[in-house]
Amino acid sequence: MADQVSLSTSPAAQDLPASPLARLRLLVALDALLVAGSVSGAARMLALSTPAMSRLLGQLRAQFDDPILVRSGQIMVPTPLASALRERVRKLSVDAEALIQCDLSNPPDETTPSARPTPVRASYQPVLISNRISALDGTENLPAADPRSRLARHVATVGGGAGRARALSIVEAEEAFRIVLDGDADPVQVGALLVAMQSRGTTADELAGMVRAVYEPDPVSRDAVQIDLDWPAYVSPRNRRAPFFLLAARALAESGHSVMLHGYNQGLIQFGEVLGALDIPVATSRIEAASQIRTKRISFVPLPVIRPQLQALINLYQLMDMRSPVNNVVQLINPLAARATILGVSSAGGLRRLQCDAAKLLGYRHLLCVESYRDVAQATPHRTVSLYYAETSGGHEAVVRIAADKTRNRPKVPPGFGTAEYCIALWEGRLRDMDAEALVTDTIALGLCALGHYGRDFAKTQKAAKLIWQHHIQRGAA
């Protein structure tokens, strides 16, 4: 286990200018980095070498004790702190340039459009994306309150090109995504917004705003039922791995922990047979989900039940052949406000950092990111895995690396079994497979870790998980 190390202890901290006034150049460098979105681009803007700009970025990270720019896919995006500083450093840079040029004719406006808060719609009704493309001829003047007009400004903000584009604030992202979820956007706008955000890289502010837009007035209060663990299971339809996480979630429910699973509508086809055999009920409404969790302590909720529009947006993959920010949104929606969330993230692309930062902005209490599969949290005993704890209420983070168990291999479906039959036979105790059972018990342990049991001592957590599995097998035998 290794707790997060403060950035202020880095070598760059010793290289900071002693004079506060001399550190002003760092703010100019910060502005260039936020405008360009890369070290090399900022270096070109300031006529510096890339190593020199990289050195300035290191000093900025030490000064603010923050990464400033983090990787998202193939590009860099600003952290929440950097996003919060963007408007102020942009204004400072513009004012400094004006002073150097002795330009006193155009004093800065303290209420620039980009700094004004954007109104947020409080109520809405989800509908599917319209299949009509509006016949705007480019000359029609839409009212300022028209949803398409407001969304157009947000699209221009994120897709305005180098030097003009910037990330949306939380409020802006929330309004933009509400318009999309309401079905008030033109389909062209929907595609433009999602592609621009995906190609530039989604920031934590944008992701948090989009998640906030998902929440709506609902017959079931998000506090009406106490749920221990939110377990997103947005598994790609192309994924043919056995859903061992379902066995782990059901075992946790048997042991007294309430679990809410949610995933794509396609999951009913992928997991339907296993869900039925494990007696995991499928909800057709949030009210039913709450009822199922009260009685059986577990429920699987298809995405259209949460918001039909989200499933429609996910289905755009078939038209664009690429993921979009919506794939990250669904991971964090926590529909019934469980006290802890467990996510599966890949080791590449900075997704874990993005999810943790967004969770903090959303005020989530406990988040565990498991660096294994991108689509769902599931253990991999046969290989090393990293666990990232984010106690979002206190801002504490820690990382635990679990070494691979050299005695274990990746489970293989035995001859004569399909994937679903394999899982069911394992659950019912008709088949004993030590590799598969190790994977299930370690996944149970991950759930206990997310709930904060046994601190961060994974060895103790594993022992407790094995007992839970043994009790399940014994009950089945009895």
Tab-separated table of C-alpha atoms in Angstrom:
chain	number	residue	atom	x	y	z
A	1	MET	CA	0.000	0.000	0.000
A	2	ALA	CA	1.241	3.464	-0.804
A	3	ASP	CA	-0.586	6.605	0.241
A	4	GLN	CA	-0.793	9.442	-2.222
A	5	VAL	CA	2.360	11.572	-2.186
A	6	SER	CA	1.956	15.333	-2.140
A	7	LEU	CA	3.143	17.020	-5.296
A	8	SER	CA	4.863	19.655	-3.200
A	9	THR	CA	7.527	17.078	-2.289
A	10	SER	CA	8.605	16.748	-5.920
A	11	PRO	CA	12.006	18.062	-7.084
A	12	ALA	CA	10.252	20.928	-8.892
A	13	ALA	CA	9.182	22.332	-5.502
A	14	GLN	CA	12.832	23.111	-4.729
A	15	ASP	CA	13.149	24.924	-8.050
A	16	LEU	CA	10.373	27.491	-7.464
A	17	PRO	CA	11.384	31.189	-7.628
A	18	ALA	CA	11.892	32.620	-4.145
A	19	SER	CA	10.119	35.904	-4.922
A	20	PRO	CA	6.312	35.762	-5.184
A	21	LEU	CA	6.499	38.415	-7.901
A	22	ALA	CA	8.865	36.225	-9.913
A	23	ARG	CA	6.251	33.481	-9.782
A	24	LEU	CA	3.873	35.569	-11.875
A	25	ARG	CA	5.467	34.037	-14.963
A	26	LEU	CA	3.995	30.730	-13.819
A	27	LEU	CA	0.483	32.174	-14.253
A	28	VAL	CA	1.283	33.148	-17.832
A	29	ALA	CA	2.580	29.637	-18.389
A	30	LEU	CA	-0.599	28.220	-16.794
A	31	ASP	CA	-2.746	30.277	-19.150
A	32	ALA	CA	-0.823	28.990	-22.160
A	33	LEU	CA	-1.124	25.389	-20.966
A	34	LEU	CA	-4.886	25.715	-20.471
A	35	VAL	CA	-5.370	27.355	-23.868
A	36	ALA	CA	-3.154	24.914	-25.775
A	37	GLY	CA	-4.019	21.801	-23.807
A	38	SER	CA	-0.490	20.429	-24.169
A	39	VAL	CA	3.073	21.186	-23.158
A	40	SER	CA	4.316	21.408	-26.739
A	41	GLY	CA	1.449	23.688	-27.784
A	42	ALA	CA	2.011	26.007	-24.831
A	43	ALA	CA	5.727	26.088	-25.614
A	44	ARG	CA	4.958	27.268	-29.150
A	45	MET	CA	2.608	29.982	-27.836
A	46	LEU	CA	5.298	31.379	-25.541
A	47	ALA	CA	8.226	30.771	-27.922
A	48	LEU	CA	9.881	28.421	-25.453
A	49	SER	CA	11.412	25.024	-25.854
A	50	THR	CA	9.293	22.031	-24.865
A	51	PRO	CA	11.684	21.069	-22.007
A	52	ALA	CA	11.464	24.622	-20.649
A	53	MET	CA	7.680	24.521	-20.684
A	54	SER	CA	7.731	21.084	-19.098
A	55	ARG	CA	9.877	22.567	-16.321
A	56	LEU	CA	7.324	25.352	-15.815
A	57	LEU	CA	4.523	22.781	-15.612
A	58	GLY	CA	6.506	20.980	-12.925
A	59	GLN	CA	6.835	24.234	-10.992
A	60	LEU	CA	3.113	24.904	-11.361
A	61	ARG	CA	2.323	21.462	-10.005
A	62	ALA	CA	4.574	22.130	-7.032
A	63	GLN	CA	3.157	25.627	-6.488
A	64	PHE	CA	-0.477	24.488	-6.435
A	65	ASP	CA	0.146	20.934	-5.175
A	66	ASP	CA	-2.040	19.748	-8.057
A	67	PRO	CA	-1.342	17.901	-11.351
A	68	ILE	CA	-2.835	20.854	-13.353
A	69	LEU	CA	-3.049	18.743	-16.542
A	70	VAL	CA	-3.838	15.022	-16.541
A	71	ARG	CA	-3.996	12.539	-19.363
A	72	SER	CA	-7.403	11.601	-20.779
A	73	GLY	CA	-6.971	9.149	-23.640
A	74	GLN	CA	-4.347	10.558	-25.974
A	75	ILE	CA	-4.589	14.162	-24.756
A	76	MET	CA	-4.251	16.250	-21.592
A	77	VAL	CA	-7.168	17.879	-19.785
A	78	PRO	CA	-7.216	20.344	-16.866
A	79	THR	CA	-7.886	19.202	-13.326
A	80	PRO	CA	-10.821	20.753	-11.392
A	81	LEU	CA	-8.450	23.231	-9.752
A	82	ALA	CA	-6.969	24.264	-13.093
A	83	SER	CA	-10.463	24.658	-14.549
A	84	ALA	CA	-11.416	26.885	-11.617
A	85	LEU	CA	-8.368	29.078	-12.255
A	86	ARG	CA	-8.891	29.271	-16.026
A	87	GLU	CA	-10.950	32.474	-16.224
A	88	ARG	CA	-8.761	34.378	-13.786
A	89	VAL	CA	-5.459	33.503	-15.432
A	90	ARG	CA	-6.928	34.191	-18.897
A	91	LYS	CA	-7.985	37.658	-17.768
A	92	LEU	CA	-4.596	38.250	-16.157
A	93	SER	CA	-2.804	37.224	-19.350
A	94	VAL	CA	-5.006	39.442	-21.539
A	95	ASP	CA	-4.577	42.413	-19.194
A	96	ALA	CA	-0.815	41.940	-19.082
A	97	GLU	CA	-0.619	41.830	-22.876
A	98	ALA	CA	-2.722	45.006	-23.102
A	99	LEU	CA	-0.467	46.799	-20.641
A	100	ILE	CA	2.651	45.796	-22.538
A	101	GLN	CA	1.095	47.119	-25.750
A	102	CYS	CA	-0.078	50.297	-23.931
A	103	ASP	CA	-3.621	49.525	-25.084
A	104	LEU	CA	-5.901	51.500	-22.750
A	105	SER	CA	-8.778	51.841	-25.206
A	106	ASN	CA	-10.527	48.595	-24.320
A	107	PRO	CA	-10.600	48.034	-20.540
A	108	PRO	CA	-11.471	44.487	-19.548
A	109	ASP	CA	-15.080	43.645	-18.777
A	110	GLU	CA	-15.311	41.931	-15.400
A	111	THR	CA	-18.492	40.158	-16.466
A	112	THR	CA	-17.384	38.466	-19.652
A	113	PRO	CA	-19.892	36.042	-21.176
A	114	SER	CA	-17.654	33.069	-20.346
A	115	ALA	CA	-17.694	34.025	-16.668
A	116	ARG	CA	-21.439	34.522	-16.325
A	117	PRO	CA	-23.389	31.715	-14.730
A	118	THR	CA	-25.608	29.786	-17.092
A	119	PRO	CA	-29.233	29.177	-16.047
A	120	VAL	CA	-30.131	25.599	-15.268
A	121	ARG	CA	-33.525	24.082	-15.940
A	122	ALA	CA	-34.942	22.592	-12.763
A	123	SER	CA	-37.448	20.152	-14.202
A	124	TYR	CA	-37.565	18.042	-17.307
A	125	GLN	CA	-39.071	14.936	-18.857
A	126	PRO	CA	-36.768	12.417	-20.563
A	127	VAL	CA	-37.641	11.500	-24.133
A	128	LEU	CA	-35.725	9.703	-26.847
A	129	ILE	CA	-33.564	11.567	-29.336
A	130	SER	CA	-35.686	13.026	-32.072
A	131	ASN	CA	-35.063	11.498	-35.493
A	132	ARG	CA	-35.827	14.832	-37.140
A	133	ILE	CA	-33.083	17.249	-38.183
A	134	SER	CA	-34.328	20.812	-37.989
A	135	ALA	CA	-34.402	22.840	-41.170
A	136	LEU	CA	-32.442	25.843	-39.912
A	137	ASP	CA	-31.143	27.822	-42.877
A	138	GLY	CA	-28.519	29.745	-40.926
A	139	THR	CA	-30.506	32.964	-40.889
A	140	GLU	CA	-33.213	32.090	-38.379
A	141	ASN	CA	-32.808	34.022	-35.125
A	142	LEU	CA	-33.663	31.813	-32.195
A	143	PRO	CA	-34.714	33.342	-28.859
A	144	ALA	CA	-31.963	33.386	-26.242
A	145	ALA	CA	-34.024	31.017	-24.102
A	146	ASP	CA	-34.402	28.475	-26.894
A	147	PRO	CA	-32.679	25.229	-25.833
A	148	ARG	CA	-30.983	24.781	-29.202
A	149	SER	CA	-29.583	28.294	-29.038
A	150	ARG	CA	-28.199	27.746	-25.547
A	151	LEU	CA	-26.759	24.376	-26.519
A	152	ALA	CA	-25.150	25.918	-29.613
A	153	ARG	CA	-23.127	28.213	-27.361
A	154	HIS	CA	-21.894	25.238	-25.360
A	155	VAL	CA	-20.952	23.354	-28.531
A	156	ALA	CA	-19.019	26.406	-29.727
A	157	THR	CA	-17.269	26.608	-26.371
A	158	VAL	CA	-15.900	23.056	-26.472
A	159	GLY	CA	-15.354	22.887	-30.233
A	160	GLY	CA	-14.158	26.385	-31.064
A	161	GLY	CA	-10.679	25.329	-32.141
A	162	ALA	CA	-7.196	25.890	-30.762
A	163	GLY	CA	-6.905	29.028	-28.641
A	164	ARG	CA	-10.693	29.526	-28.508
A	165	ALA	CA	-12.102	26.286	-27.159
A	166	ARG	CA	-12.247	25.547	-23.470
A	167	ALA	CA	-13.824	22.971	-21.201
A	168	LEU	CA	-17.309	23.572	-19.858
A	169	SER	CA	-17.849	24.450	-16.228
A	170	ILE	CA	-19.967	22.151	-14.068
A	171	VAL	CA	-22.993	24.423	-14.505
A	172	GLU	CA	-22.499	24.683	-18.265
A	173	ALA	CA	-22.029	20.932	-18.692
A	174	GLU	CA	-25.120	20.259	-16.580
A	175	GLU	CA	-27.274	22.590	-18.660
A	176	ALA	CA	-25.932	21.269	-21.968
A	177	PHE	CA	-26.564	17.662	-21.012
A	178	ARG	CA	-30.013	18.439	-19.592
A	179	ILE	CA	-30.986	19.877	-22.970
A	180	VAL	CA	-29.779	16.674	-24.623
A	181	LEU	CA	-31.576	14.448	-22.126
A	182	ASP	CA	-34.777	16.449	-22.559
A	183	GLY	CA	-34.727	15.673	-26.277
A	184	ASP	CA	-34.666	19.432	-27.025
A	185	ALA	CA	-31.386	19.289	-28.951
A	186	ASP	CA	-31.014	18.920	-32.678
A	187	PRO	CA	-29.365	15.535	-33.416
A	188	VAL	CA	-26.498	17.331	-35.158
A	189	GLN	CA	-25.830	19.266	-31.953
A	190	VAL	CA	-25.829	16.061	-29.918
A	191	GLY	CA	-23.194	14.478	-32.147
A	192	ALA	CA	-21.113	17.656	-32.292
A	193	LEU	CA	-21.097	18.067	-28.505
A	194	LEU	CA	-20.180	14.480	-27.739
A	195	VAL	CA	-17.504	14.209	-30.418
A	196	ALA	CA	-15.913	17.547	-29.448
A	197	MET	CA	-15.764	16.548	-25.781
A	198	GLN	CA	-14.438	13.069	-26.564
A	199	SER	CA	-11.760	14.249	-28.992
A	200	ARG	CA	-10.550	17.011	-26.671
A	201	GLY	CA	-10.877	14.906	-23.521
A	202	THR	CA	-13.584	15.193	-20.888
A	203	THR	CA	-12.684	17.083	-17.721
A	204	ALA	CA	-13.840	16.202	-14.217
A	205	ASP	CA	-16.009	19.347	-14.125
A	206	GLU	CA	-17.742	18.317	-17.332
A	207	LEU	CA	-18.256	14.750	-16.171
A	208	ALA	CA	-19.662	15.886	-12.816
A	209	GLY	CA	-22.015	18.346	-14.527
A	210	MET	CA	-23.278	15.675	-16.919
A	211	VAL	CA	-23.890	13.263	-14.036
A	212	ARG	CA	-25.829	15.948	-12.163
A	213	ALA	CA	-27.997	16.438	-15.238
A	214	VAL	CA	-29.124	12.815	-15.033
A	215	TYR	CA	-30.881	13.294	-11.701
A	216	GLU	CA	-34.518	14.216	-11.953
A	217	PRO	CA	-37.620	14.504	-9.770
A	218	ASP	CA	-38.590	10.914	-9.115
A	219	PRO	CA	-41.374	9.080	-7.256
A	220	VAL	CA	-38.619	7.382	-5.243
A	221	SER	CA	-36.429	9.674	-3.188
A	222	ARG	CA	-32.758	8.820	-3.565
A	223	ASP	CA	-32.735	8.538	0.232
A	224	ALA	CA	-35.838	6.336	0.473
A	225	VAL	CA	-33.894	3.078	0.684
A	226	GLN	CA	-30.526	2.466	2.284
A	227	ILE	CA	-28.138	0.888	-0.224
A	228	ASP	CA	-24.651	-0.162	0.732
A	229	LEU	CA	-22.986	-0.676	-2.636
A	230	ASP	CA	-23.558	0.739	-6.107
A	231	TRP	CA	-22.054	-1.632	-8.695
A	232	PRO	CA	-22.103	-0.299	-12.300
A	233	ALA	CA	-21.914	-3.165	-14.799
A	234	TYR	CA	-21.765	-1.540	-18.245
A	235	VAL	CA	-20.186	-4.473	-19.997
A	236	SER	CA	-19.576	-4.180	-23.722
A	237	PRO	CA	-21.791	-6.490	-25.818
A	238	ARG	CA	-18.536	-7.759	-27.342
A	239	ASN	CA	-17.302	-8.954	-23.946
A	240	ARG	CA	-17.674	-12.716	-23.697
A	241	ARG	CA	-16.062	-13.184	-20.266
A	242	ALA	CA	-17.992	-15.004	-17.575
A	243	PRO	CA	-19.824	-12.505	-15.314
A	244	PHE	CA	-18.254	-13.689	-12.045
A	245	PHE	CA	-19.024	-10.299	-10.509
A	246	LEU	CA	-22.700	-11.305	-10.406
A	247	LEU	CA	-21.855	-14.260	-8.173
A	248	ALA	CA	-19.839	-11.967	-5.906
A	249	ALA	CA	-22.612	-9.369	-5.704
A	250	ARG	CA	-25.229	-12.018	-4.911
A	251	ALA	CA	-23.018	-13.544	-2.204
A	252	LEU	CA	-22.579	-10.100	-0.635
A	253	ALA	CA	-26.366	-9.671	-0.632
A	254	GLU	CA	-26.757	-13.061	1.057
A	255	SER	CA	-24.340	-11.932	3.758
A	256	GLY	CA	-26.483	-8.879	4.548
A	257	HIS	CA	-25.125	-6.122	2.302
A	258	SER	CA	-27.555	-4.344	-0.052
A	259	VAL	CA	-26.290	-4.072	-3.634
A	260	MET	CA	-27.608	-2.209	-6.662
A	261	LEU	CA	-26.338	-3.357	-10.052
A	262	HIS	CA	-27.098	-1.340	-13.169
A	263	GLY	CA	-26.046	-1.790	-16.779
A	264	TYR	CA	-26.954	-1.582	-20.433
A	265	ASN	CA	-30.241	-2.974	-21.664
A	266	GLN	CA	-28.104	-5.449	-23.616
A	267	GLY	CA	-27.108	-6.874	-20.246
A	268	LEU	CA	-30.475	-8.605	-20.001
A	269	ILE	CA	-29.417	-10.713	-22.982
A	270	GLN	CA	-25.815	-11.163	-21.822
A	271	PHE	CA	-26.616	-12.007	-18.200
A	272	GLY	CA	-30.306	-12.937	-18.252
A	273	GLU	CA	-29.839	-16.648	-17.621
A	274	VAL	CA	-27.328	-16.040	-14.822
A	275	LEU	CA	-29.487	-13.330	-13.220
A	276	GLY	CA	-32.404	-15.748	-13.132
A	277	ALA	CA	-30.417	-18.653	-11.687
A	278	LEU	CA	-28.892	-16.440	-8.989
A	279	ASP	CA	-32.310	-15.001	-8.132
A	280	ILE	CA	-31.167	-11.441	-8.884
A	281	PRO	CA	-34.393	-9.573	-9.722
A	282	VAL	CA	-34.536	-7.175	-12.662
A	283	ALA	CA	-36.313	-3.887	-11.971
A	284	THR	CA	-38.688	-2.218	-14.407
A	285	SER	CA	-38.831	1.032	-12.398
A	286	ARG	CA	-36.920	2.756	-9.643
A	287	ILE	CA	-39.809	2.066	-7.283
A	288	GLU	CA	-39.519	-1.638	-8.028
A	289	ALA	CA	-35.735	-1.494	-7.620
A	290	ALA	CA	-36.129	0.013	-4.152
A	291	SER	CA	-38.682	-2.667	-3.240
A	292	GLN	CA	-36.429	-5.481	-4.490
A	293	ILE	CA	-33.495	-4.181	-2.492
A	294	ARG	CA	-35.623	-4.012	0.652
A	295	THR	CA	-36.772	-7.627	0.265
A	296	LYS	CA	-33.840	-9.378	-1.452
A	297	ARG	CA	-31.053	-6.860	-0.821
A	298	ILE	CA	-30.119	-6.826	-4.510
A	299	SER	CA	-31.487	-5.584	-7.830
A	300	PHE	CA	-30.294	-5.251	-11.424
A	301	VAL	CA	-31.557	-2.047	-13.051
A	302	PRO	CA	-31.310	-1.672	-16.854
A	303	LEU	CA	-30.157	1.759	-18.022
A	304	PRO	CA	-33.478	2.708	-19.713
A	305	VAL	CA	-35.169	2.408	-16.317
A	306	ILE	CA	-32.817	5.077	-14.965
A	307	ARG	CA	-33.087	7.388	-17.993
A	308	PRO	CA	-34.281	6.145	-21.409
A	309	GLN	CA	-32.329	8.882	-23.142
A	310	LEU	CA	-29.034	7.583	-21.766
A	311	GLN	CA	-29.524	4.244	-23.498
A	312	ALA	CA	-30.369	6.075	-26.735
A	313	LEU	CA	-27.132	8.079	-26.447
A	314	ILE	CA	-25.122	4.925	-25.772
A	315	ASN	CA	-26.650	3.415	-28.912
A	316	LEU	CA	-24.995	6.171	-30.973
A	317	TYR	CA	-21.888	3.987	-30.840
A	318	GLN	CA	-23.345	2.128	-33.814
A	319	LEU	CA	-23.331	5.356	-35.845
A	320	MET	CA	-19.985	6.806	-34.720
A	321	ASP	CA	-17.988	3.621	-33.975
A	322	MET	CA	-16.516	5.274	-30.868
A	323	ARG	CA	-17.271	5.720	-27.223
A	324	SER	CA	-18.427	9.082	-25.924
A	325	PRO	CA	-18.431	10.866	-22.535
A	326	VAL	CA	-21.791	9.199	-21.858
A	327	ASN	CA	-19.928	5.921	-21.274
A	328	ASN	CA	-18.193	7.583	-18.326
A	329	VAL	CA	-21.364	9.290	-17.105
A	330	VAL	CA	-23.275	6.036	-16.602
A	331	GLN	CA	-20.496	4.692	-14.390
A	332	LEU	CA	-21.002	7.480	-11.837
A	333	ILE	CA	-24.769	8.029	-11.732
A	334	ASN	CA	-25.331	6.034	-8.487
A	335	PRO	CA	-29.123	6.094	-9.072
A	336	LEU	CA	-30.317	5.473	-5.503
A	337	ALA	CA	-27.466	7.132	-3.590
A	338	ALA	CA	-25.625	4.064	-2.299
A	339	ARG	CA	-23.052	4.939	0.328
A	340	ALA	CA	-20.198	3.390	-1.690
A	341	THR	CA	-19.442	2.844	-5.379
A	342	ILE	CA	-17.111	0.304	-6.980
A	343	LEU	CA	-15.865	0.875	-10.535
A	344	GLY	CA	-13.767	-1.084	-12.989
A	345	VAL	CA	-11.251	1.080	-14.859
A	346	SER	CA	-8.530	0.330	-17.362
A	347	SER	CA	-4.892	1.073	-16.599
A	348	ALA	CA	-4.548	3.415	-19.580
A	349	GLY	CA	-5.947	6.814	-20.442
A	350	GLY	CA	-6.241	8.478	-17.025
A	351	LEU	CA	-9.847	7.336	-16.546
A	352	ARG	CA	-9.299	6.530	-12.888
A	353	ARG	CA	-8.118	10.081	-12.150
A	354	LEU	CA	-11.084	11.511	-14.047
A	355	GLN	CA	-13.626	9.359	-12.169
A	356	CYS	CA	-12.112	10.116	-8.754
A	357	ASP	CA	-12.032	13.876	-9.354
A	358	ALA	CA	-15.604	13.894	-10.643
A	359	ALA	CA	-16.758	11.833	-7.651
A	360	LYS	CA	-15.255	14.432	-5.317
A	361	LEU	CA	-17.082	17.222	-7.119
A	362	LEU	CA	-20.313	15.229	-6.794
A	363	GLY	CA	-19.754	14.758	-3.077
A	364	TYR	CA	-19.691	10.956	-3.177
A	365	ARG	CA	-18.541	9.485	0.121
A	366	HIS	CA	-16.656	6.321	-0.865
A	367	LEU	CA	-15.325	5.311	-4.250
A	368	LEU	CA	-13.142	2.327	-5.121
A	369	CYS	CA	-11.640	2.113	-8.597
A	370	VAL	CA	-10.380	-1.342	-9.511
A	371	GLU	CA	-7.753	-1.309	-12.230
A	372	SER	CA	-8.774	-4.440	-14.073
A	373	TYR	CA	-11.558	-4.427	-16.638
A	374	ARG	CA	-12.790	-1.144	-18.042
A	375	ASP	CA	-16.479	-2.074	-17.917
A	376	VAL	CA	-17.037	-3.566	-14.475
A	377	ALA	CA	-15.191	-4.184	-11.223
A	378	GLN	CA	-14.031	-7.795	-11.154
A	379	ALA	CA	-10.926	-9.347	-9.599
A	380	THR	CA	-7.995	-10.858	-11.486
A	381	PRO	CA	-6.083	-13.019	-8.970
A	382	HIS	CA	-3.760	-14.261	-11.712
A	383	ARG	CA	-2.320	-10.800	-12.316
A	384	THR	CA	-1.340	-7.736	-10.301
A	385	VAL	CA	-4.160	-5.255	-9.749
A	386	SER	CA	-4.252	-1.746	-8.275
A	387	LEU	CA	-7.029	-0.463	-6.042
A	388	TYR	CA	-7.622	3.277	-5.768
A	389	TYR	CA	-9.546	4.419	-2.712
A	390	ALA	CA	-11.148	7.857	-2.729
A	391	GLU	CA	-12.768	8.958	0.513
A	392	THR	CA	-14.366	11.887	-1.267
A	393	SER	CA	-15.880	13.592	1.753
A	394	GLY	CA	-12.475	14.107	3.362
A	395	GLY	CA	-10.430	14.302	0.186
A	396	HIS	CA	-8.272	11.338	1.200
A	397	GLU	CA	-6.901	8.969	-1.410
A	398	ALA	CA	-4.770	5.865	-1.255
A	399	VAL	CA	-3.579	3.178	-3.606
A	400	VAL	CA	-3.141	-0.505	-2.807
A	401	ARG	CA	-1.372	-2.846	-5.206
A	402	ILE	CA	-2.252	-6.506	-4.925
A	403	ALA	CA	0.397	-8.844	-6.252
A	404	ALA	CA	-0.553	-11.611	-8.639
A	405	ASP	CA	-1.149	-15.041	-7.127
A	406	LYS	CA	1.269	-17.224	-9.080
A	407	THR	CA	-0.757	-20.327	-8.207
A	408	ARG	CA	-3.797	-19.027	-10.094
A	409	ASN	CA	-4.638	-18.898	-13.779
A	410	ARG	CA	-7.355	-17.140	-15.676
A	411	PRO	CA	-10.448	-19.381	-15.385
A	412	LYS	CA	-11.423	-21.288	-18.513
A	413	VAL	CA	-14.881	-22.577	-19.323
A	414	PRO	CA	-14.713	-26.395	-19.130
A	415	PRO	CA	-15.684	-28.469	-22.172
A	416	GLY	CA	-19.415	-29.053	-22.389
A	417	PHE	CA	-20.329	-25.819	-20.589
A	418	GLY	CA	-21.481	-22.487	-21.934
A	419	THR	CA	-20.470	-19.323	-20.092
A	420	ALA	CA	-23.823	-19.016	-18.309
A	421	GLU	CA	-23.929	-22.755	-17.456
A	422	TYR	CA	-20.406	-22.481	-16.062
A	423	CYS	CA	-21.359	-19.604	-13.709
A	424	ILE	CA	-24.575	-21.307	-12.607
A	425	ALA	CA	-22.847	-24.632	-11.882
A	426	LEU	CA	-20.221	-22.782	-9.853
A	427	TRP	CA	-22.905	-20.920	-7.893
A	428	GLU	CA	-24.886	-24.069	-7.180
A	429	GLY	CA	-21.793	-25.979	-6.067
A	430	ARG	CA	-22.118	-28.581	-8.825
A	431	LEU	CA	-18.721	-27.573	-10.198
A	432	ARG	CA	-15.562	-26.850	-8.226
A	433	ASP	CA	-12.977	-24.749	-10.019
A	434	MET	CA	-10.293	-23.301	-7.766
A	435	ASP	CA	-9.259	-20.578	-10.224
A	436	ALA	CA	-12.854	-19.434	-10.716
A	437	GLU	CA	-13.633	-19.568	-6.997
A	438	ALA	CA	-10.507	-17.533	-6.226
A	439	LEU	CA	-11.719	-14.924	-8.712
A	440	VAL	CA	-15.199	-14.844	-7.134
A	441	THR	CA	-13.912	-14.602	-3.567
A	442	ASP	CA	-11.441	-11.857	-4.496
A	443	THR	CA	-14.297	-9.967	-6.171
A	444	ILE	CA	-16.336	-10.339	-2.975
A	445	ALA	CA	-13.307	-8.905	-1.183
A	446	LEU	CA	-13.314	-5.922	-3.548
A	447	GLY	CA	-16.906	-5.225	-2.566
A	448	LEU	CA	-15.955	-5.360	1.115
A	449	CYS	CA	-13.036	-3.023	0.392
A	450	ALA	CA	-15.373	-0.510	-1.215
A	451	LEU	CA	-17.556	-0.639	1.892
A	452	GLY	CA	-14.545	0.083	4.083
A	453	HIS	CA	-14.344	-3.250	5.889
A	454	TYR	CA	-10.975	-4.174	7.429
A	455	GLY	CA	-9.480	-0.859	6.397
A	456	ARG	CA	-7.071	-1.442	3.539
A	457	ASP	CA	-5.782	-4.806	4.747
A	458	PHE	CA	-6.610	-6.902	1.690
A	459	ALA	CA	-5.367	-10.122	3.292
A	460	LYS	CA	-7.966	-9.838	6.076
A	461	THR	CA	-10.602	-8.856	3.560
A	462	GLN	CA	-9.811	-11.946	1.486
A	463	LYS	CA	-10.303	-14.187	4.522
A	464	ALA	CA	-13.702	-12.624	5.219
A	465	ALA	CA	-14.670	-13.032	1.558
A	466	LYS	CA	-13.718	-16.713	1.585
A	467	LEU	CA	-15.943	-17.241	4.619
A	468	ILE	CA	-18.854	-15.586	2.820
A	469	TRP	CA	-18.361	-17.930	-0.152
A	470	GLN	CA	-17.986	-20.992	2.041
A	471	HIS	CA	-21.203	-20.154	3.896
A	472	HIS	CA	-22.987	-19.825	0.561
A	473	ILE	CA	-21.740	-23.241	-0.619
A	474	GLN	CA	-22.724	-24.814	2.707
A	475	ARG	CA	-26.225	-23.349	2.512
A	476	GLY	CA	-26.577	-24.722	-1.003
A	477	ALA	CA	-25.455	-28.163	0.098
A	478	ALA	CA	-27.897	-28.136	3.010
